[in-house]
Short mmCIF file of N, CA and C and ligand atoms in Angstrom, two decimals:
data_model
loop_
_atom_site.label_atom_id
_atom_site.label_comp_id
_atom_site.label_asym_id
_atom_site.label_seq_id
_atom_site.Cartn_x
_atom_site.Cartn_y
_atom_site.Cartn_z
N UNK A 720 -13.40 -8.97 9.45
CA UNK A 720 -12.15 -9.27 8.74
C UNK A 720 -11.00 -8.54 9.43
N UNK A 721 -9.95 -9.26 9.68
CA UNK A 721 -8.80 -8.66 10.35
C UNK A 721 -7.61 -8.75 9.40
N UNK A 722 -6.96 -7.61 9.19
CA UNK A 722 -5.82 -7.59 8.28
C UNK A 722 -4.59 -8.21 8.94
N UNK A 723 -4.00 -9.16 8.24
CA UNK A 723 -2.74 -9.76 8.70
C UNK A 723 -1.92 -10.08 7.46
N UNK A 724 -0.84 -9.33 7.23
CA UNK A 724 -0.09 -9.54 5.99
C UNK A 724 0.51 -10.94 5.92
N UNK A 725 0.50 -11.53 4.73
CA UNK A 725 1.16 -12.83 4.55
C UNK A 725 2.62 -12.63 4.17
N UNK A 726 2.98 -11.44 3.72
CA UNK A 726 4.38 -11.14 3.42
C UNK A 726 5.15 -11.06 4.73
N UNK A 727 6.43 -11.41 4.71
CA UNK A 727 7.22 -11.36 5.95
C UNK A 727 7.17 -9.97 6.59
N UNK A 728 6.93 -9.99 7.92
CA UNK A 728 6.84 -8.73 8.67
C UNK A 728 8.19 -8.45 9.31
N UNK A 729 8.72 -7.26 9.04
CA UNK A 729 10.01 -6.90 9.64
C UNK A 729 9.81 -6.31 11.02
N UNK A 730 8.73 -5.57 11.19
CA UNK A 730 8.48 -4.94 12.48
C UNK A 730 7.05 -4.44 12.55
N UNK A 731 6.54 -4.33 13.78
CA UNK A 731 5.19 -3.77 13.98
C UNK A 731 5.28 -2.72 15.07
N UNK A 732 4.66 -1.57 14.84
CA UNK A 732 4.55 -0.53 15.86
C UNK A 732 3.07 -0.28 16.11
N UNK A 733 2.70 -0.20 17.41
CA UNK A 733 1.32 0.16 17.74
C UNK A 733 1.33 1.59 18.24
N UNK A 734 0.47 2.39 17.72
CA UNK A 734 0.45 3.80 18.11
C UNK A 734 -0.93 4.39 17.85
N UNK A 735 -1.46 5.08 18.84
CA UNK A 735 -2.77 5.73 18.73
C UNK A 735 -3.85 4.77 18.21
N UNK A 736 -3.82 3.55 18.72
CA UNK A 736 -4.85 2.58 18.35
C UNK A 736 -4.70 1.97 16.97
N UNK A 737 -3.61 2.29 16.29
CA UNK A 737 -3.37 1.71 14.97
C UNK A 737 -2.15 0.81 15.01
N UNK A 738 -2.12 -0.16 14.08
CA UNK A 738 -0.93 -0.99 13.91
C UNK A 738 -0.22 -0.58 12.63
N UNK A 739 1.07 -0.39 12.74
CA UNK A 739 1.89 -0.04 11.58
C UNK A 739 2.81 -1.22 11.28
N UNK A 740 2.65 -1.78 10.10
CA UNK A 740 3.47 -2.93 9.72
C UNK A 740 4.57 -2.48 8.76
N UNK A 741 5.77 -2.92 9.05
CA UNK A 741 6.86 -2.79 8.06
C UNK A 741 7.02 -4.18 7.48
N UNK A 742 6.62 -4.33 6.22
CA UNK A 742 6.68 -5.66 5.61
C UNK A 742 7.65 -5.66 4.44
N UNK A 743 8.05 -6.86 4.05
CA UNK A 743 8.96 -6.98 2.91
C UNK A 743 8.21 -6.71 1.62
N UNK A 744 8.91 -6.06 0.72
CA UNK A 744 8.32 -5.82 -0.60
C UNK A 744 8.08 -7.15 -1.30
N UNK A 745 7.01 -7.24 -2.12
CA UNK A 745 6.85 -8.46 -2.93
C UNK A 745 8.08 -8.64 -3.82
N UNK A 746 8.45 -9.88 -4.07
CA UNK A 746 9.62 -10.14 -4.90
C UNK A 746 9.19 -10.23 -6.37
N UNK A 747 8.99 -9.06 -6.96
CA UNK A 747 8.58 -9.00 -8.36
C UNK A 747 9.65 -9.66 -9.23
N UNK A 748 9.19 -10.53 -10.14
CA UNK A 748 10.15 -11.29 -10.94
C UNK A 748 9.98 -11.09 -12.44
N UNK A 749 9.25 -10.05 -12.80
CA UNK A 749 9.05 -9.78 -14.22
C UNK A 749 7.78 -10.41 -14.76
N UNK A 750 7.08 -11.20 -13.95
CA UNK A 750 5.82 -11.80 -14.43
C UNK A 750 4.63 -10.95 -14.01
N UNK A 751 4.87 -9.87 -13.28
CA UNK A 751 3.75 -9.01 -12.88
C UNK A 751 3.15 -8.34 -14.12
N UNK A 752 1.84 -8.23 -14.11
CA UNK A 752 1.13 -7.74 -15.31
C UNK A 752 1.53 -6.33 -15.72
N UNK A 753 2.02 -5.54 -14.79
CA UNK A 753 2.37 -4.16 -15.12
C UNK A 753 3.82 -4.00 -15.54
N UNK A 754 4.51 -5.12 -15.71
CA UNK A 754 5.96 -5.08 -15.95
C UNK A 754 6.36 -4.14 -17.09
N UNK A 755 5.63 -4.21 -18.19
CA UNK A 755 6.01 -3.37 -19.33
C UNK A 755 5.00 -2.25 -19.58
N UNK A 756 4.26 -1.91 -18.55
CA UNK A 756 3.25 -0.85 -18.70
C UNK A 756 3.80 0.46 -18.16
N UNK A 757 3.39 1.54 -18.78
CA UNK A 757 3.79 2.86 -18.36
C UNK A 757 3.39 3.10 -16.90
N UNK A 758 4.35 3.38 -16.06
CA UNK A 758 4.08 3.50 -14.62
C UNK A 758 3.11 4.63 -14.32
N UNK A 759 3.06 5.63 -15.18
CA UNK A 759 2.17 6.78 -14.94
C UNK A 759 0.69 6.37 -14.91
N UNK A 760 0.38 5.30 -15.63
CA UNK A 760 -1.01 4.83 -15.63
C UNK A 760 -1.47 4.46 -14.23
N UNK A 761 -0.53 4.11 -13.38
CA UNK A 761 -0.87 3.68 -12.03
C UNK A 761 -1.00 4.84 -11.05
N UNK A 762 -0.77 6.05 -11.56
CA UNK A 762 -0.91 7.24 -10.71
C UNK A 762 -1.84 8.24 -11.37
N UNK A 763 -3.11 7.88 -11.48
CA UNK A 763 -4.07 8.78 -12.15
C UNK A 763 -4.20 10.09 -11.38
N UNK A 764 -4.21 11.16 -12.12
CA UNK A 764 -4.26 12.47 -11.48
C UNK A 764 -5.68 12.97 -11.29
N UNK A 765 -6.60 12.36 -12.03
CA UNK A 765 -7.96 12.87 -12.02
C UNK A 765 -8.80 12.18 -10.95
N UNK A 766 -9.49 12.96 -10.17
CA UNK A 766 -10.49 12.42 -9.26
C UNK A 766 -9.95 11.53 -8.16
N UNK A 767 -8.69 11.74 -7.75
CA UNK A 767 -8.12 10.95 -6.67
C UNK A 767 -8.35 9.45 -6.88
N UNK A 768 -7.88 8.99 -8.03
CA UNK A 768 -7.97 7.56 -8.36
C UNK A 768 -9.40 7.07 -8.43
N UNK A 769 -10.21 7.83 -9.05
CA UNK A 769 -11.62 7.44 -9.20
C UNK A 769 -11.72 6.23 -10.11
N UNK A 770 -12.23 5.10 -9.59
CA UNK A 770 -12.26 3.86 -10.40
C UNK A 770 -13.17 3.92 -11.61
N UNK A 771 -13.92 5.00 -11.78
CA UNK A 771 -14.79 5.08 -12.94
C UNK A 771 -14.07 5.54 -14.20
N UNK A 772 -12.88 6.12 -14.04
CA UNK A 772 -12.18 6.62 -15.22
C UNK A 772 -11.70 5.46 -16.08
N UNK A 773 -11.52 5.74 -17.38
CA UNK A 773 -11.10 4.68 -18.31
C UNK A 773 -9.73 4.14 -17.97
N UNK A 774 -8.80 5.04 -17.63
CA UNK A 774 -7.45 4.62 -17.28
C UNK A 774 -7.47 3.66 -16.10
N UNK A 775 -8.30 4.01 -15.13
CA UNK A 775 -8.39 3.17 -13.94
C UNK A 775 -8.90 1.79 -14.30
N UNK A 776 -9.89 1.74 -15.17
CA UNK A 776 -10.45 0.45 -15.56
C UNK A 776 -9.39 -0.42 -16.22
N UNK A 777 -8.56 0.21 -17.08
CA UNK A 777 -7.49 -0.52 -17.76
C UNK A 777 -6.50 -1.09 -16.75
N UNK A 778 -6.09 -0.25 -15.81
CA UNK A 778 -5.11 -0.65 -14.81
C UNK A 778 -5.69 -1.74 -13.89
N UNK A 779 -6.92 -1.58 -13.49
CA UNK A 779 -7.53 -2.58 -12.61
C UNK A 779 -7.63 -3.94 -13.29
N UNK A 780 -7.84 -3.93 -14.61
CA UNK A 780 -7.87 -5.19 -15.37
C UNK A 780 -6.51 -5.87 -15.31
N UNK A 781 -5.46 -5.06 -15.48
CA UNK A 781 -4.11 -5.62 -15.39
C UNK A 781 -3.88 -6.27 -14.04
N UNK A 782 -4.23 -5.53 -13.00
CA UNK A 782 -4.02 -6.05 -11.63
C UNK A 782 -4.81 -7.33 -11.40
N UNK A 783 -6.01 -7.37 -11.92
CA UNK A 783 -6.85 -8.55 -11.67
C UNK A 783 -6.29 -9.81 -12.30
N UNK A 784 -5.42 -9.66 -13.31
CA UNK A 784 -4.83 -10.85 -13.92
C UNK A 784 -3.39 -11.06 -13.45
N UNK A 785 -3.00 -10.38 -12.42
CA UNK A 785 -1.59 -10.39 -12.00
C UNK A 785 -1.36 -11.42 -10.89
N UNK A 786 -0.31 -12.23 -11.02
CA UNK A 786 -0.03 -13.21 -9.97
C UNK A 786 0.39 -12.59 -8.64
N UNK A 787 0.72 -11.31 -8.64
CA UNK A 787 1.17 -10.64 -7.42
C UNK A 787 0.08 -9.83 -6.74
N UNK A 788 -1.14 -9.99 -7.20
CA UNK A 788 -2.19 -9.07 -6.75
C UNK A 788 -2.30 -9.01 -5.21
N UNK A 789 -2.38 -10.13 -4.55
CA UNK A 789 -2.58 -10.12 -3.10
C UNK A 789 -1.36 -9.51 -2.37
N UNK A 790 -0.17 -9.92 -2.77
CA UNK A 790 1.04 -9.38 -2.13
C UNK A 790 1.16 -7.88 -2.37
N UNK A 791 0.83 -7.48 -3.57
CA UNK A 791 0.92 -6.08 -3.94
C UNK A 791 -0.06 -5.25 -3.10
N UNK A 792 -1.24 -5.79 -2.90
CA UNK A 792 -2.24 -5.12 -2.08
C UNK A 792 -1.74 -4.99 -0.63
N UNK A 793 -1.21 -6.06 -0.09
CA UNK A 793 -0.72 -6.03 1.30
C UNK A 793 0.38 -4.98 1.45
N UNK A 794 1.27 -4.98 0.49
CA UNK A 794 2.36 -4.01 0.53
C UNK A 794 1.81 -2.59 0.55
N UNK A 795 0.84 -2.34 -0.32
CA UNK A 795 0.30 -1.00 -0.45
C UNK A 795 -0.50 -0.57 0.77
N UNK A 796 -1.19 -1.51 1.39
CA UNK A 796 -1.92 -1.16 2.62
C UNK A 796 -0.94 -0.61 3.65
N UNK A 797 0.22 -1.24 3.74
CA UNK A 797 1.20 -0.86 4.78
C UNK A 797 2.07 0.32 4.39
N UNK A 798 2.30 0.52 3.08
CA UNK A 798 3.33 1.49 2.72
C UNK A 798 3.00 2.48 1.62
N UNK A 799 1.91 2.31 0.92
CA UNK A 799 1.68 3.20 -0.23
C UNK A 799 0.39 4.00 -0.09
N UNK A 800 0.55 5.31 0.00
CA UNK A 800 -0.63 6.19 0.03
C UNK A 800 -1.13 6.42 -1.40
N UNK A 801 -0.19 6.61 -2.31
CA UNK A 801 -0.55 7.04 -3.67
C UNK A 801 -0.54 5.89 -4.67
N UNK A 802 -1.39 6.05 -5.67
CA UNK A 802 -1.36 5.15 -6.81
C UNK A 802 -2.22 3.91 -6.68
N UNK A 803 -2.27 3.17 -7.78
CA UNK A 803 -3.01 1.91 -7.84
C UNK A 803 -2.03 0.78 -7.53
N UNK A 804 -2.38 -0.03 -6.57
CA UNK A 804 -1.54 -1.19 -6.20
C UNK A 804 -2.47 -2.36 -5.92
N UNK A 805 -2.12 -3.51 -6.44
CA UNK A 805 -2.91 -4.71 -6.14
C UNK A 805 -4.37 -4.55 -6.49
N UNK A 806 -4.65 -3.79 -7.51
CA UNK A 806 -6.04 -3.62 -7.95
C UNK A 806 -6.87 -2.73 -7.05
N UNK A 807 -6.21 -1.91 -6.23
CA UNK A 807 -6.98 -1.04 -5.33
C UNK A 807 -6.58 0.43 -5.52
N UNK A 808 -7.55 1.28 -5.34
CA UNK A 808 -7.32 2.71 -5.44
C UNK A 808 -6.86 3.26 -4.09
N UNK A 809 -6.41 4.50 -4.11
CA UNK A 809 -6.01 5.18 -2.86
C UNK A 809 -7.19 5.22 -1.89
N UNK A 810 -8.35 5.57 -2.40
CA UNK A 810 -9.52 5.68 -1.53
C UNK A 810 -9.91 4.34 -0.92
N UNK A 811 -9.83 3.30 -1.74
CA UNK A 811 -10.19 1.98 -1.23
C UNK A 811 -9.27 1.61 -0.07
N UNK A 812 -7.98 1.81 -0.26
CA UNK A 812 -7.02 1.42 0.79
C UNK A 812 -7.20 2.27 2.04
N UNK A 813 -7.52 3.53 1.84
CA UNK A 813 -7.76 4.41 2.98
C UNK A 813 -8.91 3.87 3.84
N UNK A 814 -9.98 3.49 3.18
CA UNK A 814 -11.14 2.94 3.90
C UNK A 814 -10.79 1.59 4.53
N UNK A 815 -10.04 0.80 3.81
CA UNK A 815 -9.64 -0.52 4.33
C UNK A 815 -8.81 -0.35 5.60
N UNK A 816 -7.88 0.60 5.57
CA UNK A 816 -7.03 0.83 6.76
C UNK A 816 -7.86 1.28 7.95
N UNK A 817 -8.77 2.21 7.69
CA UNK A 817 -9.60 2.73 8.76
C UNK A 817 -10.41 1.59 9.40
N UNK A 818 -10.95 0.71 8.57
CA UNK A 818 -11.76 -0.40 9.04
C UNK A 818 -10.93 -1.40 9.85
N UNK A 819 -9.70 -1.59 9.43
CA UNK A 819 -8.84 -2.60 10.06
C UNK A 819 -7.85 -2.01 11.06
N UNK A 820 -7.97 -0.72 11.30
CA UNK A 820 -7.08 -0.02 12.25
C UNK A 820 -5.59 -0.25 11.93
N UNK A 821 -5.30 -0.01 10.67
CA UNK A 821 -3.91 -0.14 10.20
C UNK A 821 -3.45 1.23 9.72
N UNK A 822 -2.22 1.58 10.06
CA UNK A 822 -1.65 2.85 9.60
C UNK A 822 -0.71 2.60 8.43
N UNK A 823 -0.44 3.65 7.70
CA UNK A 823 0.51 3.53 6.58
C UNK A 823 1.74 4.35 6.89
N UNK A 824 2.88 3.75 6.68
CA UNK A 824 4.14 4.46 6.86
C UNK A 824 4.81 4.56 5.50
N UNK A 825 4.91 5.78 4.96
CA UNK A 825 5.60 5.91 3.68
C UNK A 825 7.02 5.37 3.79
N UNK A 826 7.47 4.73 2.75
CA UNK A 826 8.74 4.01 2.80
C UNK A 826 9.91 4.90 3.21
N UNK A 827 9.86 6.16 2.82
CA UNK A 827 11.00 7.04 3.15
C UNK A 827 11.16 7.26 4.65
N UNK A 828 10.11 6.96 5.44
CA UNK A 828 10.19 7.15 6.88
C UNK A 828 10.32 5.84 7.65
N UNK A 829 10.37 4.76 6.92
CA UNK A 829 10.20 3.48 7.57
C UNK A 829 11.31 3.19 8.60
N UNK A 830 12.53 3.53 8.28
CA UNK A 830 13.62 3.22 9.21
C UNK A 830 13.49 4.03 10.48
N UNK A 831 13.25 5.32 10.34
CA UNK A 831 13.14 6.17 11.52
C UNK A 831 11.94 5.76 12.37
N UNK A 832 10.84 5.49 11.71
CA UNK A 832 9.62 5.13 12.43
C UNK A 832 9.83 3.87 13.26
N UNK A 833 10.38 2.86 12.65
CA UNK A 833 10.47 1.59 13.35
C UNK A 833 11.67 1.52 14.29
N UNK A 834 12.72 2.23 13.99
CA UNK A 834 13.88 2.21 14.88
C UNK A 834 13.58 2.98 16.15
N UNK A 835 13.03 4.16 15.99
CA UNK A 835 12.82 5.04 17.15
C UNK A 835 11.43 4.95 17.72
N UNK A 836 10.56 4.20 17.06
CA UNK A 836 9.16 4.11 17.47
C UNK A 836 8.60 5.51 17.72
N UNK A 837 8.87 6.37 16.80
CA UNK A 837 8.54 7.78 16.94
C UNK A 837 7.07 8.02 16.63
N UNK A 838 6.26 8.35 17.64
CA UNK A 838 4.82 8.51 17.40
C UNK A 838 4.48 9.70 16.50
N UNK A 839 5.47 10.56 16.26
CA UNK A 839 5.23 11.68 15.34
C UNK A 839 4.73 11.16 14.00
N UNK A 840 5.19 9.99 13.62
CA UNK A 840 4.81 9.46 12.32
C UNK A 840 3.41 8.86 12.33
N UNK A 841 2.80 8.86 13.49
CA UNK A 841 1.40 8.43 13.53
C UNK A 841 0.53 9.42 12.75
N UNK A 842 1.12 10.55 12.38
CA UNK A 842 0.40 11.49 11.53
C UNK A 842 -0.02 10.84 10.22
N UNK A 843 0.59 9.71 9.89
CA UNK A 843 0.27 9.06 8.63
C UNK A 843 -0.89 8.08 8.77
N UNK A 844 -1.59 8.18 9.87
CA UNK A 844 -2.76 7.30 10.03
C UNK A 844 -3.86 7.73 9.05
N UNK A 845 -4.75 6.81 8.73
CA UNK A 845 -5.82 7.19 7.79
C UNK A 845 -6.76 8.22 8.41
N UNK A 846 -7.26 9.11 7.60
CA UNK A 846 -8.15 10.15 8.12
C UNK A 846 -9.51 9.56 8.45
S1 LIG B 2088 -1.12 -6.18 -8.80
FE1 LIG B 2088 -1.18 -4.51 -10.27
S2 LIG B 2088 0.26 -2.96 -9.51
FE2 LIG B 2088 0.68 -4.89 -8.42
S3 LIG B 2088 2.32 -5.86 -9.59
FE3 LIG B 2088 0.39 -6.64 -10.36
S4 LIG B 2088 -0.22 -5.36 -12.09
FE4 LIG B 2088 1.41 -4.30 -10.92
#
């Protein structure tokens, strides 16, 4: 399986054998299942997003019924280290990135990373 985002790609940087995608955020329109849910539920503090916890199960159910699930997952693979996105935990995405040789660039660094192609940010590659 090869990861290729379906969301529009703004830029790609290759560094240290990884591909870093800067993709457009999903265009959430209020129909996403988490629209009126407490955002904290998506950032479980216990067990590094362990999917066995009750909170995680609740959140994963929401994601599984969400029309944005695939886009949300793609976004998170490229840009989100923390939290539950697109029905996936932090650990799941970390493993997915490692398998697909994709790096994550936190959004706050995205402009500098892609403008300057600064390999310093390759530090954000999956462990
Ligand atoms: S997939 Fe999950 S986190 Fe993403 S918008 Fe839908 S409910 Fe929210």
